[in-house]
CSV table of C-alpha atoms in Angstrom, one decimal:
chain,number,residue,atom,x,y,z
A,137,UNK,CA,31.1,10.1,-71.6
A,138,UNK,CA,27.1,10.0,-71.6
A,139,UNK,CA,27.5,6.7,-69.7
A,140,UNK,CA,29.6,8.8,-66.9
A,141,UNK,CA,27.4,11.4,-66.9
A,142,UNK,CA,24.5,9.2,-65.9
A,143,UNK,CA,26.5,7.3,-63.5
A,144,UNK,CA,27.2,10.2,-61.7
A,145,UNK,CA,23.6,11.5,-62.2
A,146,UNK,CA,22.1,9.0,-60.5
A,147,UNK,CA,24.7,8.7,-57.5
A,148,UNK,CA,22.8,11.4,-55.4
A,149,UNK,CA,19.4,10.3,-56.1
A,150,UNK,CA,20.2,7.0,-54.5
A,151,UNK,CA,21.4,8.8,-51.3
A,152,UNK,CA,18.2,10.7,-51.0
A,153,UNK,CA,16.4,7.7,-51.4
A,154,UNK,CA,18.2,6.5,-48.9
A,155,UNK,CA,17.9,9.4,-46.6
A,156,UNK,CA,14.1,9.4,-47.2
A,157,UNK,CA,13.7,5.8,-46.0
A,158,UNK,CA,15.7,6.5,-43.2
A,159,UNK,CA,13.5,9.4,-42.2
A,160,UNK,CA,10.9,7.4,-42.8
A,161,UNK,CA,11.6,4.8,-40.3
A,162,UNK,CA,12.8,7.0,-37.5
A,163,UNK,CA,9.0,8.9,-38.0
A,164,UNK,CA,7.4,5.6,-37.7
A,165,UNK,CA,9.6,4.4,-34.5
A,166,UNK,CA,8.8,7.7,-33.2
A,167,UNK,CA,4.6,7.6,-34.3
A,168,UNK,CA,5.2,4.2,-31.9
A,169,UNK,CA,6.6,5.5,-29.0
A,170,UNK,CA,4.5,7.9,-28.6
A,171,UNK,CA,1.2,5.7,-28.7
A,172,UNK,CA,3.0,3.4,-26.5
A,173,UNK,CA,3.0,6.1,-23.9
A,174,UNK,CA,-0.7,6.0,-23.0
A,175,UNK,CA,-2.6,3.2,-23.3
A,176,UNK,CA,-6.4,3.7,-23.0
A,177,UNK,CA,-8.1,2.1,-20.5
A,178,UNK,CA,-11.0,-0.5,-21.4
A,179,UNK,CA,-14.2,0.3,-21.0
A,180,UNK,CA,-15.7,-0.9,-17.8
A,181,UNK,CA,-12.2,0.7,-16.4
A,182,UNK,CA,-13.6,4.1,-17.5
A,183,UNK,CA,-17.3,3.0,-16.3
A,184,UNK,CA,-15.8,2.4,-13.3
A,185,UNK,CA,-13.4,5.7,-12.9
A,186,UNK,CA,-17.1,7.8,-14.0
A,187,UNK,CA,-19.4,6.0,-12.0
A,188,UNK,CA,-16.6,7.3,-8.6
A,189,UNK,CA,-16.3,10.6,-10.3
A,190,UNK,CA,-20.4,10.8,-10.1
A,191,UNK,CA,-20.3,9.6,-6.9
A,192,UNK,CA,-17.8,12.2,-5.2
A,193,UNK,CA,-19.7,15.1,-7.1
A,194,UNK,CA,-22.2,14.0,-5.5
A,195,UNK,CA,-20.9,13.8,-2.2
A,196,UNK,CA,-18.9,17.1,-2.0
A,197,UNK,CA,-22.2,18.9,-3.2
A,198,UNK,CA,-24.3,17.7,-0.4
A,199,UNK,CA,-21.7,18.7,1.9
A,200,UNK,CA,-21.7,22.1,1.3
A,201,UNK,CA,-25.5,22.7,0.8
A,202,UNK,CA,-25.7,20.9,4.4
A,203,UNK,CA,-22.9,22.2,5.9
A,204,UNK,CA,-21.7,25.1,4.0
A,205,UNK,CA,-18.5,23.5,3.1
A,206,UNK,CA,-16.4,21.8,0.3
A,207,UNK,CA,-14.7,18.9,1.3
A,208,UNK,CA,-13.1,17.7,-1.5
A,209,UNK,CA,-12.0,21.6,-2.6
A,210,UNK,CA,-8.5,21.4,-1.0
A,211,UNK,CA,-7.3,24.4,-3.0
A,212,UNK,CA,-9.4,26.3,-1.1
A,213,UNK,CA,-9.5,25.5,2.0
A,214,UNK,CA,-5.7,26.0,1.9
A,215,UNK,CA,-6.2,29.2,0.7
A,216,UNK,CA,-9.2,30.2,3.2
A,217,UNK,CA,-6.1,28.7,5.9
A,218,UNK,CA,-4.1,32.1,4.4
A,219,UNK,CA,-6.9,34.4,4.7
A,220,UNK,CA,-8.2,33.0,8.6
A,221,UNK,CA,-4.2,33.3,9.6
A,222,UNK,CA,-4.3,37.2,8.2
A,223,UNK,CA,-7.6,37.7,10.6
A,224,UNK,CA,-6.3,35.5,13.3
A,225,UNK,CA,-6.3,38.5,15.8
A,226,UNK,CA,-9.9,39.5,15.5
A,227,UNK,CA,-11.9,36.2,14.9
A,228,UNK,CA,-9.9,34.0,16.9
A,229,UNK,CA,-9.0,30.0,16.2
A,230,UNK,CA,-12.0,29.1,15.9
A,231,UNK,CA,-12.1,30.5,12.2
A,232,UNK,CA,-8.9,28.9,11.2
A,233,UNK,CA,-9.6,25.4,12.6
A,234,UNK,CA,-12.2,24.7,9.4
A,235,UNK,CA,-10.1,24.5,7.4
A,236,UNK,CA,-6.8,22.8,8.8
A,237,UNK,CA,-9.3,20.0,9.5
A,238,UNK,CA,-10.4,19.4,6.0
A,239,UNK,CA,-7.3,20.0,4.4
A,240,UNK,CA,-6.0,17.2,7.3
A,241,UNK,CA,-9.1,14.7,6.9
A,242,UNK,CA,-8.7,14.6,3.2
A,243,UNK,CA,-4.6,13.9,3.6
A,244,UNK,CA,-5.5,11.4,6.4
A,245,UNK,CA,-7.7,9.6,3.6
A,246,UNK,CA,-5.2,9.5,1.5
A,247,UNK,CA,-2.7,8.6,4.0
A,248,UNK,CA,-4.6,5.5,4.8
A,249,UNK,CA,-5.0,4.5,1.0
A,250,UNK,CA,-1.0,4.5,0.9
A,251,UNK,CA,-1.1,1.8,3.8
A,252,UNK,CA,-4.0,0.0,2.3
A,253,UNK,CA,-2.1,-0.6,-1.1
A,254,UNK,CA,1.3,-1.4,-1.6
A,255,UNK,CA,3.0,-0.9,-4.9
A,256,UNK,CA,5.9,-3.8,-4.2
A,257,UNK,CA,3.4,-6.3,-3.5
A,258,UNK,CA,1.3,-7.4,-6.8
A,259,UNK,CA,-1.1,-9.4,-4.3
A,260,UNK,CA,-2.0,-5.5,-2.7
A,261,UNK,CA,-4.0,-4.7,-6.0
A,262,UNK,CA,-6.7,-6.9,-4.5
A,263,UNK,CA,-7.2,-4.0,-1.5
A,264,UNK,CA,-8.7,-1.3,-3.9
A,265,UNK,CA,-11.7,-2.9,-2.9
A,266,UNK,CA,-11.1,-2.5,0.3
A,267,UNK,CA,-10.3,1.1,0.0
A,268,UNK,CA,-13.6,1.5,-1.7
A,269,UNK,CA,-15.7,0.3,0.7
A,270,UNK,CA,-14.0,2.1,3.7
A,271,UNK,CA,-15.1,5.4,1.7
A,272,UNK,CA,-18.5,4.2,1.9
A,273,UNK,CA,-18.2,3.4,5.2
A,274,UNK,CA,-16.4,7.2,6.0
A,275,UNK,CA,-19.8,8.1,3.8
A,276,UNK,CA,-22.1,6.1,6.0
A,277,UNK,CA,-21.0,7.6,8.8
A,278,UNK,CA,-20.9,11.3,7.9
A,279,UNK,CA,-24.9,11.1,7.2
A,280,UNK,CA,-25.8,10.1,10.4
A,281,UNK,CA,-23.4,11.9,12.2
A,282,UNK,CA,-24.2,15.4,13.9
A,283,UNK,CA,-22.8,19.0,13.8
A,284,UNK,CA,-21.3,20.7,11.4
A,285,UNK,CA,-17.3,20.4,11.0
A,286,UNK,CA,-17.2,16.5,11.8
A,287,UNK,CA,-19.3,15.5,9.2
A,288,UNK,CA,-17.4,17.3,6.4
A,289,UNK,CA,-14.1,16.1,7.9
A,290,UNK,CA,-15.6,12.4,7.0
A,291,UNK,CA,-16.6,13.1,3.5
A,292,UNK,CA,-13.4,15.5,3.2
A,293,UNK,CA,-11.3,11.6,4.3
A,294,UNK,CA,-13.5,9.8,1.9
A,295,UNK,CA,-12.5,11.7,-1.0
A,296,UNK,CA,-9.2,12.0,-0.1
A,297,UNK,CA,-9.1,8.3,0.1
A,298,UNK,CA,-10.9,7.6,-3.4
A,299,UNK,CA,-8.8,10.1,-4.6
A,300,UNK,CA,-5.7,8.6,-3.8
A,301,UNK,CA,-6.6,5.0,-4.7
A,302,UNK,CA,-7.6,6.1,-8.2
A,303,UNK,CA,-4.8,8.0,-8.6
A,304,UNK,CA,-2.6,4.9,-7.7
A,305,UNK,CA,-4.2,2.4,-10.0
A,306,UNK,CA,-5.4,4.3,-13.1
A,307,UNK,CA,-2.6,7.0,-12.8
A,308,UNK,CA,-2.3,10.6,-13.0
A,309,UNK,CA,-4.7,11.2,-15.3
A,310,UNK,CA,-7.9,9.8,-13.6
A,311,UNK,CA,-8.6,12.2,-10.6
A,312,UNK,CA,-12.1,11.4,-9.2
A,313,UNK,CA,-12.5,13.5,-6.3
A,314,UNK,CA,-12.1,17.2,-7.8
A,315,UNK,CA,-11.7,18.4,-11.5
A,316,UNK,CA,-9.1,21.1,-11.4
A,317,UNK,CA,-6.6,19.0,-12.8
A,318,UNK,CA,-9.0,17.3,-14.9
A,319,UNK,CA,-10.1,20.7,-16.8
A,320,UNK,CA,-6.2,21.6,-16.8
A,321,UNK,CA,-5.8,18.9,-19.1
A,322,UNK,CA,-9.1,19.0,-20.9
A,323,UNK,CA,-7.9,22.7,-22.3
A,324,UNK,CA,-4.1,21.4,-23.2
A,325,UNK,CA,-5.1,18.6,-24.7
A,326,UNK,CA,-7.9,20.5,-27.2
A,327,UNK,CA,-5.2,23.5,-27.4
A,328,UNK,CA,-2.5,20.6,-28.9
A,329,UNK,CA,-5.0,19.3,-31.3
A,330,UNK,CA,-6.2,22.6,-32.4
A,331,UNK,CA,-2.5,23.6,-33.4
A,332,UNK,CA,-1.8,19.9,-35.2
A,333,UNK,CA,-5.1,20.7,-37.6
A,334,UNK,CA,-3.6,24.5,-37.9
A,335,UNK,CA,-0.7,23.7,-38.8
A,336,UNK,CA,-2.3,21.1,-41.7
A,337,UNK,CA,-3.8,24.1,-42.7
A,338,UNK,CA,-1.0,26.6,-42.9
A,339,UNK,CA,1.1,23.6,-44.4
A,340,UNK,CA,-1.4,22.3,-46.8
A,341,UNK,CA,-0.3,18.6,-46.3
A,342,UNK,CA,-1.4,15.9,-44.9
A,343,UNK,CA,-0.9,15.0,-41.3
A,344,UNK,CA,2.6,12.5,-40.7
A,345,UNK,CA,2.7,9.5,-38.9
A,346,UNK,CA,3.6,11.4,-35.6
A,347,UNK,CA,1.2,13.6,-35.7
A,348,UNK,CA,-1.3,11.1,-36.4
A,349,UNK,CA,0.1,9.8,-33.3
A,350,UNK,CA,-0.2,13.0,-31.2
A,351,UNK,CA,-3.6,13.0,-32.2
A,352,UNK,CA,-4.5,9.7,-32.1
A,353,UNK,CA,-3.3,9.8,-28.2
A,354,UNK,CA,-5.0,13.2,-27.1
A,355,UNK,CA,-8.4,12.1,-28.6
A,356,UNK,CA,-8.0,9.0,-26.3
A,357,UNK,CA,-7.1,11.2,-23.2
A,358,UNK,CA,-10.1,13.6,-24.4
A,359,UNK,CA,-12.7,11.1,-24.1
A,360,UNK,CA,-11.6,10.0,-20.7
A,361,UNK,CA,-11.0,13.2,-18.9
A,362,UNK,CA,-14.6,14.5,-21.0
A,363,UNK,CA,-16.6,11.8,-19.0
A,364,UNK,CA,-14.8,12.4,-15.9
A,365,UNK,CA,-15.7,16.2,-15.5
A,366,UNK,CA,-19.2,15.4,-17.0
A,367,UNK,CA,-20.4,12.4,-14.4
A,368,UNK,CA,-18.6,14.7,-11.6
A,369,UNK,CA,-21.2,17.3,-12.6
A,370,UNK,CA,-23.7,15.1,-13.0
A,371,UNK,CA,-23.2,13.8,-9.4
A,372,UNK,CA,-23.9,16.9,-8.4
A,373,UNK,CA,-26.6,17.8,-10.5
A,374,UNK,CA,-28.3,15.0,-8.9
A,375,UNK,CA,-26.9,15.5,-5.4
A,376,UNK,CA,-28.8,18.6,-5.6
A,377,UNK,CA,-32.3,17.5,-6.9
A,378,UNK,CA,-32.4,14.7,-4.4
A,379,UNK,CA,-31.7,16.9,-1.7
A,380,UNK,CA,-34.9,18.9,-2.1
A,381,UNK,CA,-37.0,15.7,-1.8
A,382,UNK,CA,-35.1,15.4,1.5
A,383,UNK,CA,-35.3,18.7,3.3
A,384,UNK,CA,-35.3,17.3,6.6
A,385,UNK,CA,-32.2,15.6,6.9
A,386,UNK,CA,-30.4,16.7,3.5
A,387,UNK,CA,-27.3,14.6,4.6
A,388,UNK,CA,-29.0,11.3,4.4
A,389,UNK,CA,-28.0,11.9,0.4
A,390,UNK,CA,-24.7,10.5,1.1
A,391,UNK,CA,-25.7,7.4,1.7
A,392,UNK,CA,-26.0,6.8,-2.5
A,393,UNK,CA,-22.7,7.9,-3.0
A,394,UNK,CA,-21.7,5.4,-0.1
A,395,UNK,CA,-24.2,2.5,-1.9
A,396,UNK,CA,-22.4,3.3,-5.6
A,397,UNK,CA,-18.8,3.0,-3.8
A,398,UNK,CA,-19.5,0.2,-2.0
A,399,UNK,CA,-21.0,-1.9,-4.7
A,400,UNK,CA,-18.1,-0.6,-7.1
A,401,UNK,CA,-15.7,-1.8,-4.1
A,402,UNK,CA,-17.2,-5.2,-3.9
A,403,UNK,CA,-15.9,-5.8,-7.2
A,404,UNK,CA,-11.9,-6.0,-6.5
A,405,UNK,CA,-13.1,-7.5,-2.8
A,406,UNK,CA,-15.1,-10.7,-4.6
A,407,UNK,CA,-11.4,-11.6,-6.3
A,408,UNK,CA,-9.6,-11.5,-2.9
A,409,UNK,CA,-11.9,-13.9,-1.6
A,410,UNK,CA,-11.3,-16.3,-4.3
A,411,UNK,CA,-7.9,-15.9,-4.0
A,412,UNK,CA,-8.0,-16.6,0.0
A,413,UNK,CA,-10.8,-19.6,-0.8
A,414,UNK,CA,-8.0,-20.8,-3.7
A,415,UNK,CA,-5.5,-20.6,-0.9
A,416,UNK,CA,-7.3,-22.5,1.8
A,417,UNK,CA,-8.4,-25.2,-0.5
A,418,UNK,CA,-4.7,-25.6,-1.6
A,419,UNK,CA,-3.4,-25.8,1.8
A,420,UNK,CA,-6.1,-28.0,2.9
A,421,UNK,CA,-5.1,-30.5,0.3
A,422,UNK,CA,-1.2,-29.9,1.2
A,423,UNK,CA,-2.1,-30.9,4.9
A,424,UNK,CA,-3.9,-33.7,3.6
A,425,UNK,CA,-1.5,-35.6,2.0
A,426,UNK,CA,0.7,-34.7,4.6
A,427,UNK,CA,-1.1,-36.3,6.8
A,428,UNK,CA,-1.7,-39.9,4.3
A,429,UNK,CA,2.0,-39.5,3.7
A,430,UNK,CA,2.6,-39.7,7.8
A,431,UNK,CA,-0.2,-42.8,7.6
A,432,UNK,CA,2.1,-45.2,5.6
């Protein structure tokens, strides 16, 4: 009877082990899942999406201390387009057609970033550099260029081009341009890890595998969305400073943004050649031995 009893004893420990291990690996397929999700970018990749993001604050600063508008602010130009409408009567058009032309410049850039770069075509990722230097050149131009709305219009198509072409090869979370998204996701990123470490606390255990994955994740996200917002302010920062050594002709400024994209763009641009040179040589060769093939 004692050898029963201990049978039986140990029957449902066995299960629970069982379960445990179980429960064990479905944390652990789950921990990997979830770092598979987002994987963080190397480090001249995030060098590269700063050095843009310090470049555009820059830009969109010098607009509006030389024109007295945002370009890159889309928000709110399409909110100044709801507030000109409501006082269409009394100030006329010419109130309303600000902003309609920024909030249209900076979809135009990004309209010609879509036809630029093709996602169905792996050859296409070659053209980011190409996208880069036409916002230099859009940045070129809008220093030289006089008035007040044209200008901004250029700058407002330059972001809106960067913008775009960062957004299609990094992905959502890299927004160069502007940092309302990028402070959106700054706060629900450190409101997520503040609950994971208060619920340690309230728990008194230590943190699971998925949660060590949650964690693990948003610190990554952190540090890249942390330097984005901080070279965007630093752009401006210094778009400011260098305009008061400039009080002349405070647009000439844009012309460093426009250098720092268009040696960032030369980058991707230097590959495409090689691939074209690659290509000629190859061909050249092809023809070659067509041609000694024809000889005998």
């Amino acid at each position: 009877p004692l050898l029963v009893m201990t049978t039986e004893a140990t029957i449902p420990r066995q299960g629970t082990s069982s379960s445990q291990s179980s429960g064990k690996e479905d944390m652990k397929e789950e921990a990997a899942l979830i770092r598979s999700r987002f994987r963080a970018p190397s480090h001249w990749i995030m060098c590269f999406g700063w050095s843009l993001a310090a470049c555009a604050g820059a830009a969109n600063v010098v607009a509006f201390k030389s024109w007295k508008l945002y370009a890159s602010h889309v928000t709110g130009s399409t909110s100044n387009m709801a507030f000109q409408i409501e006082g269409l009567q009394a100030a006329g058009t010419s109130a309303l057609q600000e902003p309609c032309c920024l909030v249209f410049s900076f979809l135009l850039g990004a309209y010609a970033c879509g036809l630029l770069i093709d996602h169905n075509v792996q050859r296409s990722k070659s053209f980011y550099g190409f996208a880069l230097l036409l916002t230099s050149t859009l940045l070129i131009f809008s220093s030289f260029l006089g008035g007040r709305l044209l200008p901004a219009c250029f700058v407002a198509a330059a972001c809106g081009l960067q913008n775009a072409m960062c957004t299609a090869h990094f992905g959502g979370i890299v927004r160069t341009s502007h940092v309302t998204g990028t402070v959106t996701d700054l706060g629900s990123i450190l409101g997520r890890i503040s609950m994971i470490y208060l619920q340690k606390s309230w728990r008194q255990r230590q943190l699971n595998e998925i949660e060590q994955a949650e964690l693990r994740v948003d610190c990554q996200k952190l540090t890249v969305l942390a330097g984005l917002w901080s070279c965007y302010f630093l752009g401006g920062l210094g778009g400011v400073y260098m305009e008061n050594l400039i009080p002349a002709a405070p647009q000439r400024v844009l012309l460093l943004p426009a250098a720092g994209t268009g040696l960032l763009g030369l980058m991707p641009c230097k590959q495409l050649l090689i691939e074209y040179h690659q290509e000629a040589v190859q061909s050249k060769i092809l023809w070659a031995r067509e041609a000694l093939s024809d000889l005998r």
